PDB file of C-alpha atoms in Angstrom:
ATOM      1  CA  GLU A1200       6.687  27.877   9.258  1.00 76.00           C
ATOM      2  CA  PRO A1201       8.135  24.025   8.153  1.00 81.00           C
ATOM      3  CA  GLU A1202       5.696  22.021   6.279  1.00 90.00           C
ATOM      4  CA  VAL A1203       5.353  18.704   4.843  1.00 94.00           C
ATOM      5  CA  THR A1204       5.864  18.533   1.161  1.00 95.00           C
ATOM      6  CA  GLN A1205       4.839  15.700  -1.582  1.00 97.00           C
ATOM      7  CA  THR A1206       5.745  15.284  -5.298  1.00 96.00           C
ATOM      8  CA  PRO A1207       4.260  15.106  -7.958  1.00 96.00           C
ATOM      9  CA  SER A1208       1.099  16.909  -7.077  1.00 95.00           C
ATOM     10  CA  HIS A1209      -0.425  14.860  -9.814  1.00 97.00           C
ATOM     11  CA  GLN A1210       0.533  11.606 -11.368  1.00 97.00           C
ATOM     12  CA  VAL A1211      -1.260   9.857 -14.396  1.00 97.00           C
ATOM     13  CA  THR A1212      -0.332   5.972 -14.830  1.00 97.00           C
ATOM     14  CA  GLN A1213      -1.491   3.125 -16.700  1.00 97.00           C
ATOM     15  CA  MET A1214      -3.014   0.069 -14.950  1.00 97.00           C
ATOM     16  CA  GLY A1215      -0.268  -2.478 -14.168  1.00 97.00           C
ATOM     17  CA  GLN A1216       2.446   0.366 -13.909  1.00 97.00           C
ATOM     18  CA  GLU A1217       4.582   1.097 -10.679  1.00 97.00           C
ATOM     19  CA  VAL A1218       4.394   4.375  -9.170  1.00 97.00           C
ATOM     20  CA  ILE A1219       6.344   6.047  -6.370  1.00 97.00           C
ATOM     21  CA  LEU A1220       4.885   8.814  -4.322  1.00 97.00           C
ATOM     22  CA  ARG A1221       7.367  11.060  -2.658  1.00 97.00           C
ATOM     23  CA  CYS A1222       7.133  13.157   0.643  1.00 97.00           C
ATOM     24  CA  VAL A1223       9.503  15.212   2.601  1.00 96.00           C
ATOM     25  CA  PRO A1224       8.222  15.291   6.275  1.00 95.00           C
ATOM     26  CA  ILE A1225       9.162  17.958   8.761  1.00 92.00           C
ATOM     27  CA  SER A1226      12.657  17.579   9.717  1.00 89.00           C
ATOM     28  CA  ASN A1227      12.469  16.833  13.200  1.00 87.00           C
ATOM     29  CA  HIS A1228       9.334  14.551  13.222  1.00 91.00           C
ATOM     30  CA  LEU A1229       9.527  10.973  14.153  1.00 91.00           C
ATOM     31  CA  TYR A1230       6.436   9.296  12.839  1.00 92.00           C
ATOM     32  CA  PHE A1231       5.525   9.368   9.272  1.00 94.00           C
ATOM     33  CA  TYR A1232       2.230   8.272   7.684  1.00 95.00           C
ATOM     34  CA  TRP A1233       0.397   7.622   4.234  1.00 97.00           C
ATOM     35  CA  TYR A1234      -3.276   8.055   3.731  1.00 96.00           C
ATOM     36  CA  ARG A1235      -5.468   7.817   0.772  1.00 96.00           C
ATOM     37  CA  GLN A1236      -8.769   9.557   0.063  1.00 94.00           C
ATOM     38  CA  ILE A1237     -10.863   8.374  -2.922  1.00 94.00           C
ATOM     39  CA  LEU A1238     -12.847  11.219  -4.428  1.00 91.00           C
ATOM     40  CA  GLY A1239     -15.646  11.968  -1.977  1.00 87.00           C
ATOM     41  CA  GLN A1240     -14.941   9.584   0.446  1.00 90.00           C
ATOM     42  CA  LYS A1241     -13.139   9.454   3.848  1.00 90.00           C
ATOM     43  CA  VAL A1242      -9.432   9.601   4.490  1.00 93.00           C
ATOM     44  CA  GLU A1243      -8.186   6.153   5.070  1.00 94.00           C
ATOM     45  CA  PHE A1244      -5.138   5.124   7.037  1.00 93.00           C
ATOM     46  CA  LEU A1245      -2.676   3.157   5.050  1.00 96.00           C
ATOM     47  CA  VAL A1246       0.467   2.783   6.973  1.00 95.00           C
ATOM     48  CA  SER A1247       2.524   4.237   9.915  1.00 93.00           C
ATOM     49  CA  PHE A1248       6.478   4.396   9.955  1.00 93.00           C
ATOM     50  CA  TYR A1249       8.571   4.795  12.934  1.00 91.00           C
ATOM     51  CA  ASN A1250      12.196   4.136  13.806  1.00 89.00           C
ATOM     52  CA  ASN A1251      12.840   3.055  10.126  1.00 90.00           C
ATOM     53  CA  GLU A1252      10.238   0.367  10.112  1.00 92.00           C
ATOM     54  CA  ILE A1253       6.544  -0.149   9.713  1.00 94.00           C
ATOM     55  CA  SER A1254       4.639   0.285  13.022  1.00 91.00           C
ATOM     56  CA  GLU A1255       1.205  -0.290  11.828  1.00 90.00           C
ATOM     57  CA  LYS A1256      -0.693  -0.895   8.717  1.00 92.00           C
ATOM     58  CA  SER A1257      -4.351  -1.221   7.482  1.00 91.00           C
ATOM     59  CA  GLU A1258      -5.968  -4.137   5.434  1.00 90.00           C
ATOM     60  CA  ILE A1259      -5.658  -1.761   2.430  1.00 93.00           C
ATOM     61  CA  PHE A1260      -1.851  -1.694   2.486  1.00 95.00           C
ATOM     62  CA  ASP A1261      -1.413  -5.214   0.976  1.00 93.00           C
ATOM     63  CA  ASP A1262       1.654  -6.694  -0.820  1.00 93.00           C
ATOM     64  CA  GLN A1263       1.382  -4.047  -3.654  1.00 95.00           C
ATOM     65  CA  PHE A1264       2.423  -1.235  -1.424  1.00 97.00           C
ATOM     66  CA  SER A1265       5.683  -0.675   0.242  1.00 97.00           C
ATOM     67  CA  VAL A1266       7.214   2.373   2.011  1.00 96.00           C
ATOM     68  CA  GLU A1267      10.755   3.401   2.537  1.00 94.00           C
ATOM     69  CA  ARG A1268      12.936   6.119   4.011  1.00 91.00           C
ATOM     70  CA  PRO A1269      15.931   5.976   1.910  1.00 83.00           C
ATOM     71  CA  ASP A1270      17.836   8.870   3.121  1.00 84.00           C
ATOM     72  CA  GLY A1271      16.736  10.280   6.350  1.00 77.00           C
ATOM     73  CA  SER A1272      14.507  12.952   4.594  1.00 85.00           C
ATOM     74  CA  ASN A1273      12.325  11.330   1.882  1.00 92.00           C
ATOM     75  CA  PHE A1274       9.519   9.123   2.564  1.00 95.00           C
ATOM     76  CA  THR A1275       8.115   7.163  -0.332  1.00 97.00           C
ATOM     77  CA  LEU A1276       5.031   5.024  -0.910  1.00 98.00           C
ATOM     78  CA  LYS A1277       5.528   2.563  -3.694  1.00 97.00           C
ATOM     79  CA  ILE A1278       2.416   0.964  -5.578  1.00 97.00           C
ATOM     80  CA  ARG A1279       3.852  -1.963  -7.591  1.00 95.00           C
ATOM     81  CA  SER A1280       1.042  -2.690 -10.208  1.00 94.00           C
ATOM     82  CA  THR A1281      -1.482  -0.043 -10.173  1.00 96.00           C
ATOM     83  CA  LYS A1282      -5.180  -0.787 -10.482  1.00 96.00           C
ATOM     84  CA  LEU A1283      -8.029   1.414 -11.482  1.00 96.00           C
ATOM     85  CA  GLU A1284      -9.240   1.491  -7.843  1.00 95.00           C
ATOM     86  CA  ASP A1285      -5.920   2.833  -6.652  1.00 97.00           C
ATOM     87  CA  SER A1286      -7.103   6.257  -8.271  1.00 97.00           C
ATOM     88  CA  ALA A1287      -7.253   8.616  -5.101  1.00 97.00           C
ATOM     89  CA  MET A1288      -5.615  11.496  -3.406  1.00 96.00           C
ATOM     90  CA  TYR A1289      -2.382  10.293  -1.372  1.00 97.00           C
ATOM     91  CA  PHE A1290      -1.587  12.252   1.666  1.00 96.00           C
ATOM     92  CA  CYS A1291       1.713  12.063   3.663  1.00 97.00           C
ATOM     93  CA  ALA A1292       1.681  13.313   7.261  1.00 95.00           C
ATOM     94  CA  SER A1293       4.347  13.401  10.021  1.00 94.00           C
ATOM     95  CA  ARG A1294       4.343  14.191  13.841  1.00 91.00           C
ATOM     96  CA  PRO A1295       6.686  14.756  16.420  1.00 87.00           C
ATOM     97  CA  GLY A1296       6.816  12.336  19.265  1.00 78.00           C
ATOM     98  CA  HIS A1297       4.311  14.125  21.497  1.00 65.00           C
ATOM     99  CA  PRO A1298       1.757  15.688  20.958  1.00 63.00           C
ATOM    100  CA  TYR A1299       0.014  13.643  18.632  1.00 68.00           C
ATOM    101  CA  GLU A1300      -1.262  16.183  15.951  1.00 84.00           C
ATOM    102  CA  GLN A1301      -0.246  15.369  12.536  1.00 88.00           C
ATOM    103  CA  TYR A1302       0.747  17.758   9.817  1.00 91.00           C
ATOM    104  CA  PHE A1303      -0.320  16.704   6.383  1.00 94.00           C
ATOM    105  CA  GLY A1304       1.426  17.489   3.039  1.00 95.00           C
ATOM    106  CA  PRO A1305      -0.845  18.849   0.132  1.00 94.00           C
ATOM    107  CA  GLY A1306      -1.305  15.413  -1.540  1.00 96.00           C
ATOM    108  CA  THR A1307      -0.534  13.585  -4.702  1.00 97.00           C
ATOM    109  CA  ARG A1308      -3.658  13.002  -6.757  1.00 97.00           C
ATOM    110  CA  LEU A1309      -3.159   9.515  -8.710  1.00 98.00           C
ATOM    111  CA  THR A1310      -5.093   8.780 -11.642  1.00 98.00           C
ATOM    112  CA  VAL A1311      -4.704   5.095 -12.938  1.00 97.00           C
ATOM    113  CA  THR A1312      -6.270   4.893 -16.542  1.00 96.00           C
TER     114      THR A1312
ATOM    115  CA  GLU B 102     -13.652  -2.907  14.319  1.00 82.00           C
ATOM    116  CA  ASP B 103     -12.402   0.655  15.260  1.00 86.00           C
ATOM    117  CA  LYS B 104     -14.965   3.327  13.932  1.00 92.00           C
ATOM    118  CA  VAL B 105     -15.563   6.896  13.935  1.00 95.00           C
ATOM    119  CA  VAL B 106     -19.020   8.393  13.048  1.00 96.00           C
ATOM    120  CA  GLN B 107     -19.660  11.966  12.156  1.00 97.00           C
ATOM    121  CA  SER B 108     -22.792  13.786  12.064  1.00 97.00           C
ATOM    122  CA  PRO B 109     -24.378  15.394  10.335  1.00 97.00           C
ATOM    123  CA  LEU B 110     -23.109  14.643   6.900  1.00 96.00           C
ATOM    124  CA  SER B 111     -23.701  17.939   5.494  1.00 96.00           C
ATOM    125  CA  LEU B 112     -25.106  21.158   6.785  1.00 96.00           C
ATOM    126  CA  VAL B 113     -26.106  24.555   5.286  1.00 98.00           C
ATOM    127  CA  VAL B 114     -26.411  27.462   7.494  1.00 97.00           C
ATOM    128  CA  HIS B 115     -26.410  31.314   6.856  1.00 97.00           C
ATOM    129  CA  GLU B 116     -23.466  33.764   8.087  1.00 97.00           C
ATOM    130  CA  GLY B 117     -23.741  34.615  11.741  1.00 97.00           C
ATOM    131  CA  ASP B 118     -25.470  31.166  12.782  1.00 97.00           C
ATOM    132  CA  THR B 119     -23.850  28.787  15.241  1.00 98.00           C
ATOM    133  CA  VAL B 120     -23.185  25.276  14.354  1.00 98.00           C
ATOM    134  CA  THR B 121     -22.614  21.969  16.338  1.00 98.00           C
ATOM    135  CA  LEU B 122     -20.638  19.133  14.735  1.00 98.00           C
ATOM    136  CA  ASN B 123     -20.770  15.782  16.446  1.00 98.00           C
ATOM    137  CA  CYS B 124     -18.072  12.899  16.566  1.00 98.00           C
ATOM    138  CA  SER B 125     -18.636   9.545  18.148  1.00 97.00           C
ATOM    139  CA  TYR B 126     -16.204   6.622  18.216  1.00 96.00           C
ATOM    140  CA  GLU B 127     -15.396   3.249  19.273  1.00 94.00           C
ATOM    141  CA  VAL B 128     -11.955   2.546  19.241  1.00 90.00           C
ATOM    142  CA  THR B 129      -9.555   0.043  20.995  1.00 86.00           C
ATOM    143  CA  ASN B 130      -6.967   1.739  23.122  1.00 85.00           C
ATOM    144  CA  PHE B 131      -8.101   5.527  22.700  1.00 89.00           C
ATOM    145  CA  ARG B 132      -5.238   7.934  23.050  1.00 88.00           C
ATOM    146  CA  SER B 133      -6.766  11.194  21.498  1.00 90.00           C
ATOM    147  CA  LEU B 134      -9.422  12.853  19.255  1.00 94.00           C
ATOM    148  CA  LEU B 135      -8.326  15.437  16.675  1.00 94.00           C
ATOM    149  CA  TRP B 136     -10.468  17.790  14.753  1.00 96.00           C
ATOM    150  CA  TYR B 137      -9.397  19.085  11.175  1.00 96.00           C
ATOM    151  CA  LYS B 138     -10.638  21.425   8.540  1.00 96.00           C
ATOM    152  CA  GLN B 139     -10.420  20.252   5.074  1.00 93.00           C
ATOM    153  CA  GLU B 140     -10.813  22.903   2.227  1.00 91.00           C
ATOM    154  CA  LYS B 141      -9.464  22.083  -1.207  1.00 80.00           C
ATOM    155  CA  LYS B 142      -6.806  19.503  -0.309  1.00 79.00           C
ATOM    156  CA  ALA B 143      -5.011  18.618   2.920  1.00 86.00           C
ATOM    157  CA  PRO B 144      -6.564  18.649   6.181  1.00 90.00           C
ATOM    158  CA  THR B 145      -5.413  21.136   8.472  1.00 91.00           C
ATOM    159  CA  PHE B 146      -5.145  20.654  12.328  1.00 91.00           C
ATOM    160  CA  LEU B 147      -7.608  22.586  14.623  1.00 95.00           C
ATOM    161  CA  PHE B 148      -7.897  20.808  17.989  1.00 92.00           C
ATOM    162  CA  MET B 149      -6.497  17.742  19.960  1.00 92.00           C
ATOM    163  CA  LEU B 150      -8.337  16.675  22.877  1.00 93.00           C
ATOM    164  CA  THR B 151      -7.129  14.064  25.283  1.00 89.00           C
ATOM    165  CA  SER B 152      -8.958  14.608  28.554  1.00 83.00           C
ATOM    166  CA  SER B 153     -12.698  14.799  29.027  1.00 84.00           C
ATOM    167  CA  GLY B 154     -14.548  17.897  30.217  1.00 84.00           C
ATOM    168  CA  ILE B 155     -11.774  20.480  29.275  1.00 86.00           C
ATOM    169  CA  GLU B 156     -12.846  22.707  26.377  1.00 91.00           C
ATOM    170  CA  LYS B 157     -10.309  23.848  23.669  1.00 93.00           C
ATOM    171  CA  LYS B 158     -10.931  27.251  22.200  1.00 95.00           C
ATOM    172  CA  SER B 159      -9.541  29.051  19.326  1.00 94.00           C
ATOM    173  CA  GLY B 160     -11.274  32.297  18.235  1.00 96.00           C
ATOM    174  CA  ARG B 161     -14.699  31.212  17.337  1.00 97.00           C
ATOM    175  CA  LEU B 162     -14.071  27.351  17.346  1.00 97.00           C
ATOM    176  CA  SER B 163     -14.307  25.243  20.455  1.00 97.00           C
ATOM    177  CA  SER B 164     -14.292  21.557  21.205  1.00 97.00           C
ATOM    178  CA  ILE B 165     -14.927  19.332  24.016  1.00 96.00           C
ATOM    179  CA  LEU B 166     -14.399  15.566  24.654  1.00 95.00           C
ATOM    180  CA  ASP B 167     -16.587  13.188  26.706  1.00 93.00           C
ATOM    181  CA  LYS B 168     -14.501  10.071  27.334  1.00 89.00           C
ATOM    182  CA  LYS B 169     -17.217   8.477  29.242  1.00 91.00           C
ATOM    183  CA  GLU B 170     -19.899   8.740  26.408  1.00 91.00           C
ATOM    184  CA  LEU B 171     -17.304   8.468  23.787  1.00 94.00           C
ATOM    185  CA  PHE B 172     -18.031  11.630  21.651  1.00 94.00           C
ATOM    186  CA  SER B 173     -16.705  15.065  20.802  1.00 97.00           C
ATOM    187  CA  ILE B 174     -18.408  18.234  19.605  1.00 97.00           C
ATOM    188  CA  LEU B 175     -16.991  21.041  17.577  1.00 98.00           C
ATOM    189  CA  ASN B 176     -18.836  24.431  17.893  1.00 98.00           C
ATOM    190  CA  ILE B 177     -18.557  27.325  15.428  1.00 98.00           C
ATOM    191  CA  THR B 178     -20.032  30.513  16.542  1.00 97.00           C
ATOM    192  CA  ALA B 179     -20.795  33.361  14.406  1.00 97.00           C
ATOM    193  CA  THR B 180     -20.076  31.415  11.172  1.00 98.00           C
ATOM    194  CA  GLN B 181     -18.639  33.034   8.129  1.00 97.00           C
ATOM    195  CA  THR B 182     -18.138  31.947   4.385  1.00 97.00           C
ATOM    196  CA  GLY B 183     -14.603  31.102   5.181  1.00 96.00           C
ATOM    197  CA  ASP B 184     -15.715  28.325   7.608  1.00 97.00           C
ATOM    198  CA  SER B 185     -17.259  26.443   4.579  1.00 97.00           C
ATOM    199  CA  ALA B 186     -15.123  23.167   4.390  1.00 97.00           C
ATOM    200  CA  VAL B 187     -15.462  19.745   5.491  1.00 96.00           C
ATOM    201  CA  TYR B 188     -14.657  19.179   9.218  1.00 97.00           C
ATOM    202  CA  LEU B 189     -12.949  15.758   9.886  1.00 96.00           C
ATOM    203  CA  CYS B 190     -12.756  14.020  13.286  1.00 97.00           C
ATOM    204  CA  SER B 191      -9.736  11.559  13.752  1.00 95.00           C
ATOM    205  CA  VAL B 192      -9.168   9.400  16.697  1.00 93.00           C
ATOM    206  CA  THR B 193      -5.884   7.700  17.555  1.00 89.00           C
ATOM    207  CA  SER B 194      -5.989   3.966  18.380  1.00 83.00           C
ATOM    208  CA  GLY B 195      -2.818   3.089  20.116  1.00 79.00           C
ATOM    209  CA  THR B 196       0.435   5.126  19.583  1.00 75.00           C
ATOM    210  CA  TYR B 197       0.404   4.798  15.562  1.00 79.00           C
ATOM    211  CA  LYS B 198      -3.086   4.508  14.006  1.00 84.00           C
ATOM    212  CA  TYR B 199      -5.349   7.208  13.177  1.00 88.00           C
ATOM    213  CA  ILE B 200      -8.936   6.607  12.169  1.00 91.00           C
ATOM    214  CA  PHE B 201     -11.081   9.287  10.381  1.00 94.00           C
ATOM    215  CA  GLY B 202     -14.766   9.794  10.113  1.00 95.00           C
ATOM    216  CA  THR B 203     -16.582  10.580   6.757  1.00 93.00           C
ATOM    217  CA  GLY B 204     -16.686  14.318   7.802  1.00 95.00           C
ATOM    218  CA  THR B 205     -19.329  17.065   8.015  1.00 97.00           C
ATOM    219  CA  ARG B 206     -19.508  19.081   5.009  1.00 96.00           C
ATOM    220  CA  LEU B 207     -20.406  22.633   6.216  1.00 98.00           C
ATOM    221  CA  LYS B 208     -21.598  25.355   3.833  1.00 98.00           C
ATOM    222  CA  VAL B 209     -21.953  28.873   5.072  1.00 98.00           C
ATOM    223  CA  LEU B 210     -24.194  31.041   2.847  1.00 97.00           C
ATOM    224  CA  ALA B 211     -23.669  34.845   2.810  1.00 95.00           C
TER     225      ALA B 211
END
């Protein structure tokens, strides 16, 4: 069964460094998402991406964040200058046009020290 | 502001019990409500509901949506220890945005 994959599974970085989190969505899906989940808290929507552009973003997704789909298969989240509070699990998800169910990747645990 | 509220926050039951998990929502431009199970890492999809009053069922799990009262319930009958997880409710607002509740942590004791 096709699945969403994410790399790396765990990333440790120092405050102020840039990180790129990578996702390979399911191949025939059209909508792509990034979420974060701070330990013990709820899943928070960051951004949705459709037709090679951002379709919606949350207040969390400020100028330090960017997304790209550079080659038609990978979907990346870049955090430009990491802060301690960026430490969280980051999930990628994708869905086909319809229905609206999303399929989540296994997540990348980001630890900022 | 869009919001999704789940209750209870946590629940401890014994194997064989039946549980009911609640999800209420206030969102602009409601499209669908989804239930997920989250064990160790990524949420896994359980149900998607778009129409009021139509029960979705999968084995011992079932769910129903009330669009007039803006809530949904997830029922689990004859619970097993493998049902222990966090159950997440998510609502789509418009075409692109999904809003999650805080989840209900269910623990099933043998």
